[in-house]
């Protein structure tokens, strides 16, 4: 039986955009596992699987329910050890946590500042109301104010992600010669921006853009099949 | 026969301080290998082993010479596969390159700005002349100017290393439950500062300081045996 992946969507159920859900989509493809996706708007998360989770991604694999993208990746590697590894050994698990910590603190807040209003507009009206209230409380500012002046933040962002760019100048994937879950951790953040916003800060042709294109091509262009925001 | 480790020293041959040499010191101890150190001041690097290298660390293992800290760690794991692993699998090798890239771009330039004049003072006179000329050319400023106002850069530094601190709040070592080469990559940078300068920016008691103390305790307190700068 196919694994079910509950993943966040906006108005258009065909356009999953959550960075964490993309990590799991890519991880399931990496493992070569059969899966089906269940689109879930923000305000319906509390209703799925009888209310077991406040967050997506959530997967159901037979009678197992697992939430949280990193926990799901670990579950998949343990449950399907004969499939391609997502971590490349225990060192890879530990250091993927560093990539996650870095991505959450270096990429995610900046993507929020680039696109939080665009993400709002991407949602269905009922989810827009939830999203605006929740995010404005957390950010301490109106969504419009957070996103304003984003062009001026591109240079600082490119500088902040220099350690990743330098890595990708020396090896094709974060995981080395081929992708690992660490790639999907970072890919998820850039795919979030690509799907939800037309604002794209990466210069064409640099090592990071080339790596992102390589990731979009993986698994029959799984990432590319969801078009970029117009 | 013991492995020889050529490592950088200042006036005092008992006080190795190079971050990259510390990575290898720790890696050799981690592998449980017998090694002897050969102290080398900056201006004598071109004379060692018949002039094979422009950089230290350099190791001689029998008739093998290997330079560059990461290459040495990879060599040790390949040559001594029955000893404790430095990477925890191929994923760990690839992701340790990210830790290295991040450390070189996030920690090293700031440590330089905290201590470059102190490092100068730590050297023998002949090395001071080389160091000042070389570093002032690369930095485009007098050593004194680079180091000036360092107190004002502590907050920015602590913010920049937040991804590492957050990781160490959830696991005792970068490598997980125990240390891996990725720990020594970052440890080397902080040990460089500890040995060469009395300026210590880490607040006592936070997760990063506690991790650094744990690293100093490893292998019979190998790191602690070289005292902190007074």
Short mmCIF file of C-alpha atoms in Angstrom, two decimals:
data_model
loop_
_atom_site.label_atom_id
_atom_site.label_comp_id
_atom_site.label_asym_id
_atom_site.label_seq_id
_atom_site.Cartn_x
_atom_site.Cartn_y
_atom_site.Cartn_z
CA UNK A 1 0.00 0.00 0.00
CA UNK A 2 1.30 3.42 -0.94
CA UNK A 3 2.57 5.73 1.77
CA UNK A 4 0.33 8.76 2.29
CA UNK A 5 2.00 12.16 2.52
CA UNK A 6 -0.13 14.95 3.95
CA UNK A 7 1.31 18.18 2.60
CA UNK A 8 0.50 21.86 2.76
CA UNK A 9 -1.16 23.64 -0.15
CA UNK A 10 -2.68 27.03 -0.85
CA UNK A 11 -5.64 27.77 -3.10
CA UNK A 12 -4.31 25.35 -5.72
CA UNK A 13 -4.12 21.78 -4.45
CA UNK A 14 -1.65 20.99 -7.25
CA UNK A 15 0.98 23.38 -5.90
CA UNK A 16 2.52 22.10 -2.66
CA UNK A 17 4.88 24.78 -1.33
CA UNK A 18 5.93 23.98 2.24
CA UNK A 19 9.71 23.61 2.57
CA UNK A 20 9.35 20.79 5.07
CA UNK A 21 6.84 18.90 2.92
CA UNK A 22 9.19 19.21 -0.06
CA UNK A 23 11.98 17.66 1.99
CA UNK A 24 9.75 14.60 2.49
CA UNK A 25 8.51 14.47 -1.13
CA UNK A 26 12.12 14.33 -2.26
CA UNK A 27 13.05 11.82 0.46
CA UNK A 28 10.24 9.46 -0.60
CA UNK A 29 11.36 9.68 -4.23
CA UNK A 30 15.00 9.14 -3.18
CA UNK A 31 13.97 5.94 -1.41
CA UNK A 32 12.02 4.87 -4.51
CA UNK A 33 8.88 4.37 -2.42
CA UNK A 34 5.36 4.44 -3.79
CA UNK A 35 3.48 7.37 -2.28
CA UNK A 36 0.34 9.44 -2.69
CA UNK A 37 -0.07 13.00 -1.53
CA UNK A 38 -3.01 14.45 0.34
CA UNK A 39 -3.26 18.23 -0.05
CA UNK A 40 -4.01 20.06 3.21
CA UNK A 41 -4.60 23.80 3.63
CA UNK A 42 -3.32 25.42 6.86
CA UNK A 43 -6.69 25.52 8.60
CA UNK A 44 -7.41 21.84 7.94
CA UNK A 45 -4.24 20.46 9.54
CA UNK A 46 -6.04 19.88 12.89
CA UNK A 47 -8.59 17.63 11.14
CA UNK A 48 -6.26 15.11 9.48
CA UNK A 49 -5.95 11.57 10.87
CA UNK A 50 -8.27 12.40 13.76
CA UNK A 51 -6.24 15.37 14.92
CA UNK A 52 -2.93 13.62 15.71
CA UNK A 53 -0.70 16.46 14.54
CA UNK A 54 -0.38 20.23 14.59
CA UNK A 55 2.18 20.15 11.79
CA UNK A 56 2.66 18.75 8.33
CA UNK A 57 4.36 16.88 6.78
CA UNK A 58 2.71 13.85 8.28
CA UNK A 59 3.03 10.45 6.67
CA UNK A 60 0.95 7.32 7.11
CA UNK A 61 2.82 4.11 6.28
CA UNK A 62 0.44 1.23 6.96
CA UNK A 63 -0.49 1.76 10.60
CA UNK A 64 2.47 4.04 11.35
CA UNK A 65 2.00 7.81 11.54
CA UNK A 66 5.15 9.97 11.58
CA UNK A 67 5.27 13.77 11.67
CA UNK A 68 8.25 16.18 11.30
CA UNK A 69 10.42 16.06 8.19
CA UNK A 70 13.65 14.94 9.86
CA UNK A 71 11.87 12.27 11.91
CA UNK A 72 10.22 11.03 8.72
CA UNK A 73 13.58 10.79 6.92
CA UNK A 74 15.03 8.83 9.84
CA UNK A 75 11.96 6.57 9.91
CA UNK A 76 12.25 5.88 6.17
CA UNK A 77 15.93 4.97 6.43
CA UNK A 78 15.26 2.63 9.34
CA UNK A 79 12.11 1.07 7.87
CA UNK A 80 13.59 0.65 4.37
CA UNK A 81 17.29 -0.05 4.89
CA UNK A 82 17.62 -1.82 1.52
CA UNK A 83 16.63 1.32 -0.39
CA UNK A 84 19.13 4.13 -1.12
CA UNK A 85 20.25 5.78 2.12
CA UNK A 86 19.15 9.33 2.96
CA UNK A 87 22.07 9.96 5.32
CA UNK A 88 25.07 7.88 4.25
CA UNK A 89 25.77 6.58 7.75
CA UNK A 90 25.42 7.83 11.33
CA UNK A 91 27.82 10.74 10.75
CA UNK A 92 25.49 11.90 8.02
CA UNK A 93 22.51 11.89 10.39
CA UNK A 94 24.34 14.00 12.99
CA UNK A 95 25.70 16.48 10.46
CA UNK A 96 22.37 16.75 8.62
CA UNK A 97 21.12 18.24 11.89
CA UNK A 98 23.74 20.96 11.46
CA UNK A 99 22.57 21.60 7.90
CA UNK A 100 18.99 21.80 9.24
CA UNK A 101 20.00 24.18 12.05
CA UNK A 102 21.93 26.36 9.59
CA UNK A 103 19.16 26.37 6.99
CA UNK A 104 16.48 27.26 9.56
CA UNK A 105 18.52 30.20 10.86
CA UNK A 106 20.17 31.42 7.66
CA UNK A 107 17.79 30.72 4.79
CA UNK A 108 14.28 30.47 6.27
CA UNK A 109 14.04 33.91 7.93
CA UNK A 110 15.29 35.57 4.74
CA UNK A 111 12.89 33.64 2.51
CA UNK A 112 10.14 34.78 4.88
CA UNK A 113 11.29 38.36 4.42
CA UNK A 114 11.38 37.88 0.64
CA UNK A 115 7.98 36.27 0.25
CA UNK A 116 5.70 36.29 3.29
CA UNK A 117 3.14 38.52 1.59
CA UNK A 118 3.34 36.48 -1.63
CA UNK A 119 2.74 33.31 0.40
CA UNK A 120 -0.31 34.96 1.94
CA UNK A 121 -1.71 35.75 -1.50
CA UNK A 122 -1.10 32.17 -2.59
CA UNK A 123 -3.48 30.81 0.08
CA UNK A 124 -7.26 30.35 0.08
CA UNK A 125 -9.11 33.19 1.85
CA UNK A 126 -9.82 31.23 5.05
CA UNK A 127 -6.14 30.31 5.32
CA UNK A 128 -5.09 33.87 4.55
CA UNK A 129 -6.91 35.06 7.66
CA UNK A 130 -5.19 32.45 9.84
CA UNK A 131 -1.79 33.03 8.24
CA UNK A 132 -1.89 36.81 8.58
CA UNK A 133 -2.91 36.70 12.23
CA UNK A 134 -0.40 33.99 13.15
CA UNK A 135 2.58 35.34 11.23
CA UNK A 136 2.04 39.00 12.10
CA UNK A 137 1.96 38.05 15.77
CA UNK A 138 5.18 36.01 15.45
CA UNK A 139 6.98 38.55 13.26
CA UNK A 140 5.74 41.57 15.18
CA UNK A 141 4.94 43.44 11.96
CA UNK A 142 2.48 43.56 9.08
CA UNK A 143 3.24 41.07 6.31
CA UNK A 144 3.59 43.97 3.88
CA UNK A 145 6.21 45.62 6.09
CA UNK A 146 8.19 42.40 6.44
CA UNK A 147 8.41 41.89 2.68
CA UNK A 148 9.02 45.55 1.80
CA UNK A 149 12.45 46.45 0.43
CA UNK A 150 13.39 42.88 -0.31
CA UNK A 151 15.65 43.84 -3.22
CA UNK A 152 17.94 45.48 -0.69
CA UNK A 153 18.36 42.24 1.23
CA UNK A 154 19.59 40.11 -1.68
CA UNK A 155 23.30 40.93 -1.30
CA UNK A 156 23.28 40.12 2.40
CA UNK A 157 21.51 36.85 1.67
CA UNK A 158 24.00 35.82 -1.00
CA UNK A 159 26.80 36.57 1.48
CA UNK A 160 25.10 34.55 4.22
CA UNK A 161 24.80 31.49 1.98
CA UNK A 162 28.42 31.70 0.77
CA UNK A 163 29.41 28.58 2.80
CA UNK A 164 26.86 26.54 0.83
CA UNK A 165 27.86 28.06 -2.51
CA UNK A 166 31.55 27.32 -1.84
CA UNK A 167 30.67 23.71 -0.99
CA UNK A 168 28.74 23.34 -4.26
CA UNK A 169 31.68 24.70 -6.20
CA UNK A 170 33.68 21.67 -5.04
CA UNK A 171 31.07 18.90 -5.09
CA UNK A 172 27.85 18.46 -7.12
CA UNK A 173 25.57 17.86 -4.12
CA UNK A 174 25.65 18.69 -0.42
CA UNK A 175 25.73 14.92 0.08
CA UNK A 176 28.77 14.55 -2.21
CA UNK A 177 28.58 12.94 -5.65
CA UNK A 178 24.86 12.30 -5.24
CA UNK A 179 22.09 13.91 -3.19
CA UNK A 180 21.27 13.04 0.42
CA UNK A 181 18.61 14.32 2.80
CA UNK A 182 20.90 17.29 3.53
CA UNK A 183 20.33 18.41 -0.06
CA UNK A 184 16.56 18.19 0.36
CA UNK A 185 16.76 20.23 3.58
CA UNK A 186 18.17 23.16 1.63
CA UNK A 187 16.28 22.41 -1.60
CA UNK A 188 12.99 22.62 0.33
CA UNK A 189 13.73 26.22 1.31
CA UNK A 190 14.49 27.34 -2.24
CA UNK A 191 11.58 25.36 -3.68
CA UNK A 192 9.26 27.07 -1.16
CA UNK A 193 10.33 30.43 -2.59
CA UNK A 194 10.18 29.20 -6.22
CA UNK A 195 6.62 27.88 -5.94
CA UNK A 196 5.13 30.68 -3.82
CA UNK A 197 6.84 33.81 -5.13
CA UNK A 198 8.10 35.29 -8.37
CA UNK A 199 10.94 36.93 -6.42
CA UNK A 200 14.07 34.92 -7.17
CA UNK A 201 17.31 36.14 -5.58
CA UNK A 202 19.79 33.56 -6.90
CA UNK A 203 21.92 34.80 -9.79
CA UNK A 204 21.62 32.54 -12.82
CA UNK A 205 24.60 30.36 -13.52
CA UNK A 206 26.26 30.40 -10.10
CA UNK A 207 27.05 27.14 -8.36
CA UNK A 208 24.01 27.35 -6.12
CA UNK A 209 21.59 27.96 -8.98
CA UNK A 210 23.14 25.08 -10.92
CA UNK A 211 22.76 22.78 -7.92
CA UNK A 212 19.10 23.86 -7.52
CA UNK A 213 18.46 23.05 -11.19
CA UNK A 214 20.08 19.63 -10.67
CA UNK A 215 17.75 19.03 -7.72
CA UNK A 216 14.71 20.10 -9.80
CA UNK A 217 15.73 17.48 -12.38
CA UNK A 218 15.86 14.57 -9.91
CA UNK A 219 13.29 11.76 -9.99
CA UNK A 220 11.76 12.57 -13.34
CA UNK A 221 11.83 16.32 -12.68
CA UNK A 222 9.57 15.88 -9.65
CA UNK A 223 10.42 19.36 -8.35
CA UNK A 224 10.06 21.03 -11.74
CA UNK A 225 6.60 19.59 -12.42
CA UNK A 226 5.18 22.10 -9.97
CA UNK A 227 5.73 25.31 -11.96
CA UNK A 228 7.45 28.37 -10.56
CA UNK A 229 5.22 31.24 -9.45
CA UNK A 230 4.41 33.57 -12.35
CA UNK B 1 56.79 3.68 14.01
CA UNK B 2 54.98 6.73 15.30
CA UNK B 3 53.34 9.09 12.82
CA UNK B 4 55.09 12.48 12.67
CA UNK B 5 52.92 15.59 12.81
CA UNK B 6 54.57 18.81 11.74
CA UNK B 7 52.66 21.61 13.41
CA UNK B 8 52.88 25.35 13.66
CA UNK B 9 54.28 27.04 16.78
CA UNK B 10 55.23 30.52 17.87
CA UNK B 11 58.08 31.47 20.23
CA UNK B 12 57.16 28.60 22.53
CA UNK B 13 57.50 25.19 20.87
CA UNK B 14 55.21 23.74 23.54
CA UNK B 15 52.24 25.82 22.44
CA UNK B 16 50.89 24.69 19.07
CA UNK B 17 48.14 27.08 18.01
CA UNK B 18 47.20 26.54 14.35
CA UNK B 19 43.53 25.63 13.96
CA UNK B 20 44.29 23.19 11.16
CA UNK B 21 47.08 21.49 13.11
CA UNK B 22 44.73 21.10 16.08
CA UNK B 23 42.21 19.37 13.85
CA UNK B 24 44.87 16.77 13.03
CA UNK B 25 46.13 16.45 16.62
CA UNK B 26 42.61 15.61 17.69
CA UNK B 27 42.06 13.30 14.71
CA UNK B 28 45.21 11.30 15.52
CA UNK B 29 44.10 10.94 19.15
CA UNK B 30 40.59 9.97 18.02
CA UNK B 31 42.09 7.17 15.92
CA UNK B 32 44.20 6.07 18.90
CA UNK B 33 47.36 6.32 16.80
CA UNK B 34 50.85 6.78 18.19
CA UNK B 35 52.24 10.13 17.03
CA UNK B 36 55.02 12.59 17.71
CA UNK B 37 54.86 16.28 16.96
CA UNK B 38 57.53 18.36 15.29
CA UNK B 39 57.19 22.07 16.10
CA UNK B 40 57.62 24.34 13.06
CA UNK B 41 57.61 28.15 13.07
CA UNK B 42 56.09 29.91 10.03
CA UNK B 43 59.39 30.71 8.34
CA UNK B 44 60.68 27.15 8.59
CA UNK B 45 57.73 25.49 6.83
CA UNK B 46 59.56 25.56 3.46
CA UNK B 47 62.46 23.57 4.95
CA UNK B 48 60.58 20.55 6.29
CA UNK B 49 60.80 17.18 4.53
CA UNK B 50 62.94 18.66 1.77
CA UNK B 51 60.46 21.41 0.93
CA UNK B 52 57.46 19.26 -0.07
CA UNK B 53 54.85 21.58 1.37
CA UNK B 54 53.93 25.22 1.74
CA UNK B 55 51.44 24.43 4.49
CA UNK B 56 51.21 22.61 7.77
CA UNK B 57 49.81 20.35 9.08
CA UNK B 58 51.91 17.77 7.28
CA UNK B 59 52.14 14.21 8.49
CA UNK B 60 54.68 11.51 7.73
CA UNK B 61 53.33 7.98 8.18
CA UNK B 62 56.11 5.60 7.18
CA UNK B 63 56.94 6.68 3.65
CA UNK B 64 53.64 8.52 3.12
CA UNK B 65 53.51 12.30 3.37
CA UNK B 66 50.08 13.95 3.54
CA UNK B 67 49.37 17.68 3.87
CA UNK B 68 46.06 19.52 4.47
CA UNK B 69 43.95 18.73 7.52
CA UNK B 70 40.92 17.32 5.70
CA UNK B 71 43.08 15.19 3.39
CA UNK B 72 44.92 13.88 6.45
CA UNK B 73 41.66 12.92 8.17
CA UNK B 74 40.50 11.10 5.04
CA UNK B 75 43.88 9.38 4.76
CA UNK B 76 43.73 8.24 8.39
CA UNK B 77 40.23 6.80 8.00
CA UNK B 78 41.26 4.94 4.85
CA UNK B 79 44.60 3.71 6.17
CA UNK B 80 43.24 2.68 9.58
CA UNK B 81 39.69 1.47 8.96
CA UNK B 82 39.66 -0.70 12.10
CA UNK B 83 40.17 2.35 14.35
CA UNK B 84 37.26 4.63 15.36
CA UNK B 85 35.88 6.43 12.32
CA UNK B 86 36.40 10.18 11.89
CA UNK B 87 33.42 10.61 9.58
CA UNK B 88 30.78 7.99 10.40
CA UNK B 89 30.29 6.99 6.78
CA UNK B 90 30.38 8.65 3.35
CA UNK B 91 27.56 11.07 4.23
CA UNK B 92 29.72 12.28 7.09
CA UNK B 93 32.63 12.99 4.75
CA UNK B 94 30.48 15.07 2.39
CA UNK B 95 28.76 17.02 5.18
CA UNK B 96 32.04 17.60 7.06
CA UNK B 97 33.00 19.62 3.97
CA UNK B 98 30.00 21.83 4.69
CA UNK B 99 31.09 22.25 8.30
CA UNK B 100 34.57 23.16 7.03
CA UNK B 101 33.18 25.64 4.49
CA UNK B 102 30.96 27.21 7.14
CA UNK B 103 33.73 27.36 9.77
CA UNK B 104 36.21 28.93 7.33
CA UNK B 105 33.73 31.65 6.35
CA UNK B 106 31.93 32.23 9.65
CA UNK B 107 34.42 31.61 12.45
CA UNK B 108 37.90 32.06 10.98
CA UNK B 109 37.59 35.65 9.72
CA UNK B 110 36.13 36.73 13.05
CA UNK B 111 38.81 34.96 15.08
CA UNK B 112 41.34 36.77 12.89
CA UNK B 113 39.64 40.07 13.74
CA UNK B 114 39.66 39.15 17.44
CA UNK B 115 43.27 38.07 17.68
CA UNK B 116 45.50 38.77 14.69
CA UNK B 117 47.69 41.18 16.66
CA UNK B 118 47.83 38.77 19.61
CA UNK B 119 48.91 35.99 17.26
CA UNK B 120 51.65 38.25 15.94
CA UNK B 121 52.92 38.87 19.47
CA UNK B 122 52.90 35.15 20.13
CA UNK B 123 55.45 34.48 17.36
CA UNK B 124 59.25 34.61 17.36
CA UNK B 125 60.63 37.88 15.94
CA UNK B 126 61.62 36.43 12.54
CA UNK B 127 58.13 34.98 12.14
CA UNK B 128 56.52 38.22 13.28
CA UNK B 129 58.12 40.02 10.35
CA UNK B 130 56.83 37.43 7.86
CA UNK B 131 53.39 37.29 9.49
CA UNK B 132 52.88 41.04 9.57
CA UNK B 133 53.89 41.52 5.95
CA UNK B 134 51.82 38.57 4.71
CA UNK B 135 48.66 39.22 6.72
CA UNK B 136 48.63 42.99 6.27
CA UNK B 137 48.83 42.47 2.52
CA UNK B 138 45.98 39.93 2.59
CA UNK B 139 43.82 41.91 5.02
CA UNK B 140 44.56 45.29 3.46
CA UNK B 141 45.07 46.88 6.87
CA UNK B 142 47.51 47.07 9.78
CA UNK B 143 47.16 44.17 12.25
CA UNK B 144 46.38 46.70 14.97
CA UNK B 145 43.53 48.16 12.94
CA UNK B 146 42.06 44.73 12.20
CA UNK B 147 41.96 43.80 15.89
CA UNK B 148 40.79 47.20 17.15
CA UNK B 149 37.27 47.40 18.56
CA UNK B 150 36.89 43.65 18.90
CA UNK B 151 34.54 43.91 21.88
CA UNK B 152 32.02 45.46 19.52
CA UNK B 153 32.08 42.42 17.26
CA UNK B 154 31.21 39.82 19.90
CA UNK B 155 27.42 40.10 19.58
CA UNK B 156 27.54 39.70 15.81
CA UNK B 157 29.80 36.69 16.20
CA UNK B 158 27.51 35.01 18.70
CA UNK B 159 24.62 35.56 16.30
CA UNK B 160 26.60 34.15 13.38
CA UNK B 161 27.39 30.95 15.26
CA UNK B 162 23.78 30.47 16.45
CA UNK B 163 23.28 27.48 14.09
CA UNK B 164 26.13 25.66 15.84
CA UNK B 165 24.91 26.62 19.32
CA UNK B 166 21.39 25.39 18.53
CA UNK B 167 22.82 22.09 17.30
CA UNK B 168 24.80 21.66 20.51
CA UNK B 169 21.70 22.31 22.57
CA UNK B 170 20.20 19.17 21.07
CA UNK B 171 23.21 16.85 20.83
CA UNK B 172 26.47 16.69 22.82
CA UNK B 173 28.78 16.78 19.81
CA UNK B 174 28.56 18.00 16.22
CA UNK B 175 29.07 14.34 15.32
CA UNK B 176 26.15 13.25 17.52
CA UNK B 177 26.59 11.30 20.76
CA UNK B 178 30.38 11.31 20.32
CA UNK B 179 32.85 13.54 18.49
CA UNK B 180 33.75 13.22 14.80
CA UNK B 181 36.17 15.15 12.61
CA UNK B 182 33.43 17.79 12.18
CA UNK B 183 33.86 18.58 15.89
CA UNK B 184 37.61 19.00 15.47
CA UNK B 185 37.08 21.33 12.50
CA UNK B 186 35.24 23.77 14.75
CA UNK B 187 37.24 22.97 17.88
CA UNK B 188 40.44 23.91 16.03
CA UNK B 189 39.15 27.43 15.45
CA UNK B 190 38.24 28.00 19.10
CA UNK B 191 41.45 26.38 20.35
CA UNK B 192 43.46 28.68 18.05
CA UNK B 193 41.89 31.64 19.83
CA UNK B 194 42.25 30.07 23.30
CA UNK B 195 45.97 29.36 22.91
CA UNK B 196 46.98 32.56 21.14
CA UNK B 197 44.82 35.22 22.77
CA UNK B 198 43.36 36.13 26.14
CA UNK B 199 40.29 37.50 24.34
CA UNK B 200 37.51 34.98 24.84
CA UNK B 201 34.11 35.86 23.37
CA UNK B 202 32.06 32.78 24.37
CA UNK B 203 29.78 33.35 27.37
CA UNK B 204 30.45 30.83 30.12
CA UNK B 205 27.86 28.14 30.52
CA UNK B 206 26.20 28.32 27.14
CA UNK B 207 25.91 25.19 25.02
CA UNK B 208 28.86 26.12 22.86
CA UNK B 209 31.18 26.77 25.81
CA UNK B 210 30.11 23.50 27.39
CA UNK B 211 30.83 21.63 24.17
CA UNK B 212 34.26 23.31 23.93
CA UNK B 213 35.05 22.20 27.49
CA UNK B 214 33.98 18.64 26.57
CA UNK B 215 36.36 18.75 23.61
CA UNK B 216 39.20 20.03 25.82
CA UNK B 217 38.61 17.01 28.07
CA UNK B 218 38.92 14.42 25.29
CA UNK B 219 41.92 12.04 25.09
CA UNK B 220 43.34 12.70 28.52
CA UNK B 221 42.67 16.44 28.28
CA UNK B 222 44.93 16.71 25.24
CA UNK B 223 43.57 20.13 24.35
CA UNK B 224 43.67 21.45 27.91
CA UNK B 225 47.32 20.50 28.43
CA UNK B 226 48.32 23.46 26.31
CA UNK B 227 47.29 26.30 28.64
CA UNK B 228 45.10 29.18 27.55
CA UNK B 229 46.85 32.46 26.80
CA UNK B 230 47.30 34.55 29.93
#
